[in-house]
Amino acid sequence: MGLGLLVTVAAPSALADQPSDGVLRVTVGSPRHPAGALAGPAVNATCTINRITVNRFSECEWVTVHLDVVKVVNGRPVVEGTADFDVKHQMTLKTNSANWSEKFSISKARTTGQGRGVAVNLAAASGGGTRAAVHFQQGHTLDSAASGTVGYTTTIAPKKIKPKAKTTYNYTFTKAGYSPGSVSYASAVYRCDNYYGSTRTNRSGCAIPQVPTGVSMVGLARIDEGIRKLRARGGHYGDPNGGKPLHWMINKTQENANRTAVCPRTAPPDMRRAGRTSCDEYPFASTKEGGTHLPANQREITWVKTQENKSQGGRITAWRGQMHVMDGDPFYVIA
């Protein structure tokens, strides 16, 4: 006969069973990861039960946990009590720093029988060169609510992009006279960079790369017009109104090849007379969909004045720096 704690993290997705040694069995379910919405850096993701909700710079993860206090008799578990509680994580990344923080709260447990008096310890581990430090009253009993924070620090050299990473939360539950129980789950994926930094300027920051952002071409008259005409003909890549996102590319060789594949060497005579001698291609040559990667009905070129193309380049560079858009990141084009 043995005593133990049985822990379950509930989620809408299918649960994965862990092998049992007859004393302790742990079952973990991962909250669903819905696609995030376009949002500015100051907007926090909202919370939804048993989901990870994200935007470009924040995450809310709301997890429900069920814990059984069991006595094992002849290899069969007998439940002596239960404890049910929620954990909410609110992670807020920074656009101008690779050091950020997360708040979390653990609700008072709803208990039966021997479910009272269970203590919890929490650890957090990150990757991608980021260190996570938990600030929490370890050994707190689930009979009352508690809260804590996780502090994140990352050091990045200029021109560098850190690997994608996520936080793994590890819980250990203890109760006098019982074997410990444990459970873990992970946050959404994040990534930090100092891509635009220099020896004099630190431009590090972090983002959730799976969430598309948007760059506006409004005000760039001919470029905006060309994109809108393409969409009127059925072109949908990069369209935030139901289209597929484009994906940024950091590869100068392929970028030049994409541009050469669709842009003639010289403008047509009527465009030269109008002073529109610069070829603007859409999708941009600096995207995975650029050049001839898409069928002809999903791309176009527009002849514009050189200054308009330069203005577009400056706008894209500023947007990428603010939103930390790196190779492979999805995005939309507002026109």
Short mmCIF file of N, CA and C in Angstrom, two decimals, residues 6-106:
data_model
loop_
_atom_site.label_atom_id
_atom_site.label_comp_id
_atom_site.label_asym_id
_atom_site.label_seq_id
_atom_site.Cartn_x
_atom_site.Cartn_y
_atom_site.Cartn_z
N LEU A 6 -1.73 12.54 -7.46
CA LEU A 6 -2.00 12.39 -8.88
C LEU A 6 -2.39 13.75 -9.41
N VAL A 7 -1.69 14.25 -10.43
CA VAL A 7 -1.89 15.60 -10.92
C VAL A 7 -2.35 15.57 -12.36
N THR A 8 -3.36 16.39 -12.69
CA THR A 8 -3.83 16.51 -14.06
C THR A 8 -3.94 17.97 -14.43
N VAL A 9 -3.40 18.37 -15.57
CA VAL A 9 -3.62 19.70 -16.12
C VAL A 9 -4.66 19.55 -17.22
N ALA A 10 -5.82 20.19 -17.03
CA ALA A 10 -6.92 20.02 -17.98
C ALA A 10 -6.76 20.94 -19.16
N ALA A 11 -7.16 20.48 -20.35
CA ALA A 11 -7.11 21.29 -21.56
C ALA A 11 -8.06 20.71 -22.58
N PRO A 12 -8.51 21.51 -23.56
CA PRO A 12 -9.43 21.01 -24.56
C PRO A 12 -8.82 19.93 -25.46
N SER A 13 -7.48 19.92 -25.65
CA SER A 13 -6.86 18.96 -26.54
C SER A 13 -6.80 17.60 -25.86
N ALA A 14 -6.45 16.55 -26.64
CA ALA A 14 -6.35 15.20 -26.12
C ALA A 14 -5.23 15.13 -25.08
N LEU A 15 -5.42 14.31 -24.04
CA LEU A 15 -4.43 14.18 -22.98
C LEU A 15 -3.48 13.03 -23.29
N ALA A 16 -2.19 13.22 -22.96
CA ALA A 16 -1.18 12.20 -23.20
C ALA A 16 -0.89 11.48 -21.89
N ASP A 17 -1.12 10.17 -21.85
CA ASP A 17 -0.91 9.42 -20.62
C ASP A 17 0.57 9.14 -20.41
N GLN A 18 1.00 9.26 -19.15
CA GLN A 18 2.36 8.95 -18.76
C GLN A 18 2.37 7.52 -18.18
N PRO A 19 3.49 6.80 -18.30
CA PRO A 19 3.56 5.48 -17.68
C PRO A 19 3.38 5.58 -16.17
N SER A 20 2.79 4.57 -15.56
CA SER A 20 2.54 4.57 -14.12
C SER A 20 3.40 3.51 -13.46
N ASP A 21 3.96 3.87 -12.27
CA ASP A 21 4.71 2.88 -11.51
C ASP A 21 3.85 2.29 -10.40
N GLY A 22 2.56 2.57 -10.39
CA GLY A 22 1.65 2.06 -9.38
C GLY A 22 1.53 2.95 -8.17
N VAL A 23 2.38 3.97 -8.06
CA VAL A 23 2.33 4.88 -6.92
C VAL A 23 1.96 6.29 -7.37
N LEU A 24 2.54 6.74 -8.49
CA LEU A 24 2.31 8.09 -8.95
C LEU A 24 2.07 8.07 -10.45
N ARG A 25 1.02 8.75 -10.89
CA ARG A 25 0.74 8.86 -12.32
C ARG A 25 0.39 10.31 -12.62
N VAL A 26 1.03 10.90 -13.64
CA VAL A 26 0.82 12.31 -13.99
C VAL A 26 0.33 12.39 -15.43
N THR A 27 -0.72 13.15 -15.66
CA THR A 27 -1.26 13.36 -17.00
C THR A 27 -1.24 14.84 -17.31
N VAL A 28 -0.68 15.21 -18.47
CA VAL A 28 -0.50 16.61 -18.83
C VAL A 28 -1.24 16.91 -20.12
N GLY A 29 -1.98 17.98 -20.16
CA GLY A 29 -2.60 18.47 -21.40
C GLY A 29 -2.11 19.87 -21.69
N SER A 30 -1.86 20.17 -22.96
CA SER A 30 -1.33 21.49 -23.34
C SER A 30 -2.47 22.39 -23.80
N PRO A 31 -2.55 23.61 -23.26
CA PRO A 31 -3.56 24.55 -23.74
C PRO A 31 -3.38 24.83 -25.22
N ARG A 32 -4.49 25.08 -25.92
CA ARG A 32 -4.44 25.35 -27.36
C ARG A 32 -3.78 26.69 -27.64
N HIS A 33 -3.14 26.76 -28.80
CA HIS A 33 -2.46 27.99 -29.23
C HIS A 33 -3.23 28.59 -30.40
N PRO A 34 -4.16 29.51 -30.17
CA PRO A 34 -4.86 30.13 -31.30
C PRO A 34 -3.96 31.13 -32.00
N ALA A 35 -4.28 31.43 -33.26
CA ALA A 35 -3.52 32.45 -33.98
C ALA A 35 -3.78 33.81 -33.33
N GLY A 36 -2.75 34.61 -33.23
CA GLY A 36 -2.89 35.93 -32.62
C GLY A 36 -3.41 36.96 -33.60
N ALA A 37 -3.86 38.06 -33.08
CA ALA A 37 -4.39 39.14 -33.91
C ALA A 37 -3.38 40.26 -34.03
N LEU A 38 -3.55 41.09 -35.09
CA LEU A 38 -2.71 42.27 -35.23
C LEU A 38 -2.93 43.19 -34.04
N ALA A 39 -1.86 43.61 -33.40
CA ALA A 39 -1.98 44.48 -32.24
C ALA A 39 -0.68 45.23 -32.04
N GLY A 40 -0.79 46.44 -31.48
CA GLY A 40 0.39 47.23 -31.20
C GLY A 40 1.11 46.74 -29.96
N PRO A 41 2.33 47.23 -29.73
CA PRO A 41 3.14 46.76 -28.61
C PRO A 41 2.51 46.98 -27.24
N ALA A 42 1.63 47.97 -27.10
CA ALA A 42 1.08 48.30 -25.78
C ALA A 42 -0.16 47.49 -25.42
N VAL A 43 -0.66 46.67 -26.34
CA VAL A 43 -1.91 45.94 -26.12
C VAL A 43 -1.61 44.56 -25.56
N ASN A 44 -2.13 44.24 -24.37
CA ASN A 44 -1.92 42.94 -23.77
C ASN A 44 -2.93 41.93 -24.30
N ALA A 45 -2.47 40.68 -24.45
CA ALA A 45 -3.37 39.61 -24.86
C ALA A 45 -4.41 39.37 -23.77
N THR A 46 -5.62 39.05 -24.18
CA THR A 46 -6.69 38.75 -23.23
C THR A 46 -6.59 37.29 -22.79
N CYS A 47 -7.27 36.95 -21.69
CA CYS A 47 -7.19 35.60 -21.13
C CYS A 47 -8.44 34.79 -21.46
N THR A 48 -8.24 33.55 -21.86
CA THR A 48 -9.32 32.61 -22.11
C THR A 48 -8.95 31.28 -21.48
N ILE A 49 -9.89 30.66 -20.78
CA ILE A 49 -9.61 29.45 -20.03
C ILE A 49 -9.08 28.34 -20.93
N ASN A 50 -8.02 27.68 -20.46
CA ASN A 50 -7.37 26.58 -21.16
C ASN A 50 -6.92 26.94 -22.58
N ARG A 51 -6.46 28.18 -22.72
CA ARG A 51 -5.89 28.62 -23.98
C ARG A 51 -4.63 29.45 -23.70
N ILE A 52 -3.74 29.45 -24.69
CA ILE A 52 -2.68 30.45 -24.72
C ILE A 52 -3.10 31.47 -25.76
N THR A 53 -3.37 32.69 -25.32
CA THR A 53 -3.79 33.75 -26.22
C THR A 53 -2.62 34.72 -26.38
N VAL A 54 -2.29 35.04 -27.63
CA VAL A 54 -1.09 35.83 -27.87
C VAL A 54 -1.36 36.98 -28.83
N ASN A 55 -0.57 38.05 -28.71
CA ASN A 55 -0.38 38.98 -29.81
C ASN A 55 1.13 39.12 -29.99
N ARG A 56 1.58 40.09 -30.74
CA ARG A 56 3.00 40.16 -31.09
C ARG A 56 3.91 40.31 -29.88
N PHE A 57 3.42 40.96 -28.82
CA PHE A 57 4.30 41.27 -27.69
C PHE A 57 3.77 40.83 -26.34
N SER A 58 2.74 40.01 -26.30
CA SER A 58 2.27 39.54 -24.99
C SER A 58 1.55 38.22 -25.12
N GLU A 59 1.42 37.57 -23.98
CA GLU A 59 0.77 36.27 -23.91
C GLU A 59 -0.03 36.18 -22.63
N CYS A 60 -1.20 35.58 -22.71
CA CYS A 60 -1.91 35.18 -21.49
C CYS A 60 -2.19 33.69 -21.59
N GLU A 61 -1.73 32.97 -20.58
CA GLU A 61 -1.94 31.52 -20.52
C GLU A 61 -2.75 31.22 -19.26
N TRP A 62 -3.89 30.58 -19.45
CA TRP A 62 -4.79 30.27 -18.34
C TRP A 62 -4.95 28.76 -18.30
N VAL A 63 -4.43 28.16 -17.24
CA VAL A 63 -4.40 26.70 -17.11
C VAL A 63 -5.23 26.27 -15.90
N THR A 64 -6.00 25.22 -16.08
CA THR A 64 -6.71 24.62 -14.94
C THR A 64 -5.99 23.34 -14.54
N VAL A 65 -5.84 23.15 -13.24
CA VAL A 65 -5.09 22.00 -12.73
C VAL A 65 -5.98 21.19 -11.79
N HIS A 66 -5.97 19.88 -11.99
CA HIS A 66 -6.70 18.97 -11.08
C HIS A 66 -5.69 18.05 -10.41
N LEU A 67 -5.77 17.95 -9.11
CA LEU A 67 -4.85 17.13 -8.33
C LEU A 67 -5.64 16.14 -7.49
N ASP A 68 -5.27 14.87 -7.61
CA ASP A 68 -5.87 13.82 -6.78
C ASP A 68 -4.86 13.37 -5.73
N VAL A 69 -5.29 13.29 -4.48
CA VAL A 69 -4.50 12.68 -3.42
C VAL A 69 -4.95 11.22 -3.34
N VAL A 70 -4.01 10.29 -3.62
CA VAL A 70 -4.44 8.90 -3.77
C VAL A 70 -3.68 7.99 -2.81
N LYS A 71 -4.36 6.96 -2.45
CA LYS A 71 -3.74 5.86 -1.71
C LYS A 71 -3.79 4.66 -2.64
N VAL A 72 -2.65 4.03 -2.86
CA VAL A 72 -2.58 2.89 -3.75
C VAL A 72 -2.73 1.60 -2.94
N VAL A 73 -3.79 0.85 -3.22
CA VAL A 73 -4.08 -0.39 -2.51
C VAL A 73 -4.08 -1.53 -3.53
N ASN A 74 -3.17 -2.46 -3.34
CA ASN A 74 -3.05 -3.60 -4.27
C ASN A 74 -2.91 -3.13 -5.72
N GLY A 75 -2.14 -2.06 -5.88
CA GLY A 75 -1.86 -1.56 -7.23
C GLY A 75 -2.97 -0.72 -7.82
N ARG A 76 -4.02 -0.45 -7.06
CA ARG A 76 -5.13 0.35 -7.58
C ARG A 76 -5.25 1.63 -6.77
N PRO A 77 -5.41 2.80 -7.46
CA PRO A 77 -5.50 4.07 -6.73
C PRO A 77 -6.88 4.28 -6.10
N VAL A 78 -6.86 4.71 -4.86
CA VAL A 78 -8.09 5.09 -4.16
C VAL A 78 -7.96 6.57 -3.84
N VAL A 79 -8.87 7.38 -4.37
CA VAL A 79 -8.81 8.82 -4.19
C VAL A 79 -9.27 9.19 -2.79
N GLU A 80 -8.37 9.84 -2.04
CA GLU A 80 -8.70 10.29 -0.68
C GLU A 80 -9.11 11.76 -0.64
N GLY A 81 -8.81 12.49 -1.69
CA GLY A 81 -9.16 13.90 -1.74
C GLY A 81 -8.73 14.51 -3.06
N THR A 82 -9.21 15.71 -3.33
CA THR A 82 -8.88 16.39 -4.59
C THR A 82 -8.62 17.87 -4.33
N ALA A 83 -7.92 18.48 -5.26
CA ALA A 83 -7.71 19.93 -5.25
C ALA A 83 -7.75 20.42 -6.69
N ASP A 84 -8.57 21.41 -6.94
CA ASP A 84 -8.68 22.01 -8.27
C ASP A 84 -8.37 23.50 -8.17
N PHE A 85 -7.50 23.98 -9.06
CA PHE A 85 -7.15 25.41 -9.03
C PHE A 85 -6.75 25.86 -10.43
N ASP A 86 -6.64 27.18 -10.59
CA ASP A 86 -6.27 27.80 -11.87
C ASP A 86 -4.93 28.50 -11.73
N VAL A 87 -4.20 28.56 -12.83
CA VAL A 87 -2.98 29.37 -12.90
C VAL A 87 -3.10 30.28 -14.12
N LYS A 88 -2.88 31.57 -13.92
CA LYS A 88 -2.88 32.52 -15.03
C LYS A 88 -1.50 33.16 -15.14
N HIS A 89 -0.98 33.17 -16.37
CA HIS A 89 0.30 33.81 -16.67
C HIS A 89 0.06 34.99 -17.61
N GLN A 90 0.60 36.14 -17.30
CA GLN A 90 0.55 37.30 -18.20
C GLN A 90 1.99 37.72 -18.49
N MET A 91 2.46 37.38 -19.68
CA MET A 91 3.82 37.70 -20.09
C MET A 91 3.79 38.90 -21.02
N THR A 92 4.61 39.90 -20.74
CA THR A 92 4.68 41.11 -21.56
C THR A 92 6.11 41.32 -22.02
N LEU A 93 6.35 41.17 -23.31
CA LEU A 93 7.67 41.37 -23.88
C LEU A 93 7.91 42.86 -24.13
N LYS A 94 9.16 43.21 -24.42
CA LYS A 94 9.51 44.60 -24.66
C LYS A 94 10.10 44.77 -26.06
N THR A 95 9.75 45.88 -26.70
CA THR A 95 10.29 46.16 -28.03
C THR A 95 11.69 46.76 -27.95
N ASN A 96 12.07 47.28 -26.79
CA ASN A 96 13.34 47.99 -26.67
C ASN A 96 14.26 47.40 -25.61
N SER A 97 14.01 46.15 -25.23
CA SER A 97 14.87 45.48 -24.26
C SER A 97 14.65 43.98 -24.35
N ALA A 98 15.72 43.22 -24.12
CA ALA A 98 15.60 41.76 -24.09
C ALA A 98 15.44 41.25 -22.66
N ASN A 99 15.16 42.15 -21.74
CA ASN A 99 14.83 41.79 -20.36
C ASN A 99 13.36 42.13 -20.13
N TRP A 100 12.60 41.19 -19.66
CA TRP A 100 11.17 41.44 -19.48
C TRP A 100 10.65 40.64 -18.29
N SER A 101 9.36 40.77 -18.01
CA SER A 101 8.80 40.12 -16.83
C SER A 101 7.47 39.46 -17.14
N GLU A 102 7.09 38.61 -16.24
CA GLU A 102 5.83 37.88 -16.34
C GLU A 102 5.20 37.83 -14.96
N LYS A 103 3.90 38.04 -14.89
CA LYS A 103 3.17 37.88 -13.65
C LYS A 103 2.34 36.60 -13.73
N PHE A 104 2.21 35.92 -12.61
CA PHE A 104 1.33 34.75 -12.58
C PHE A 104 0.58 34.71 -11.25
N SER A 105 -0.58 34.10 -11.29
CA SER A 105 -1.39 33.96 -10.07
C SER A 105 -1.93 32.54 -9.99
N ILE A 106 -1.96 32.03 -8.77
CA ILE A 106 -2.50 30.70 -8.49
C ILE A 106 -3.72 30.89 -7.60
#
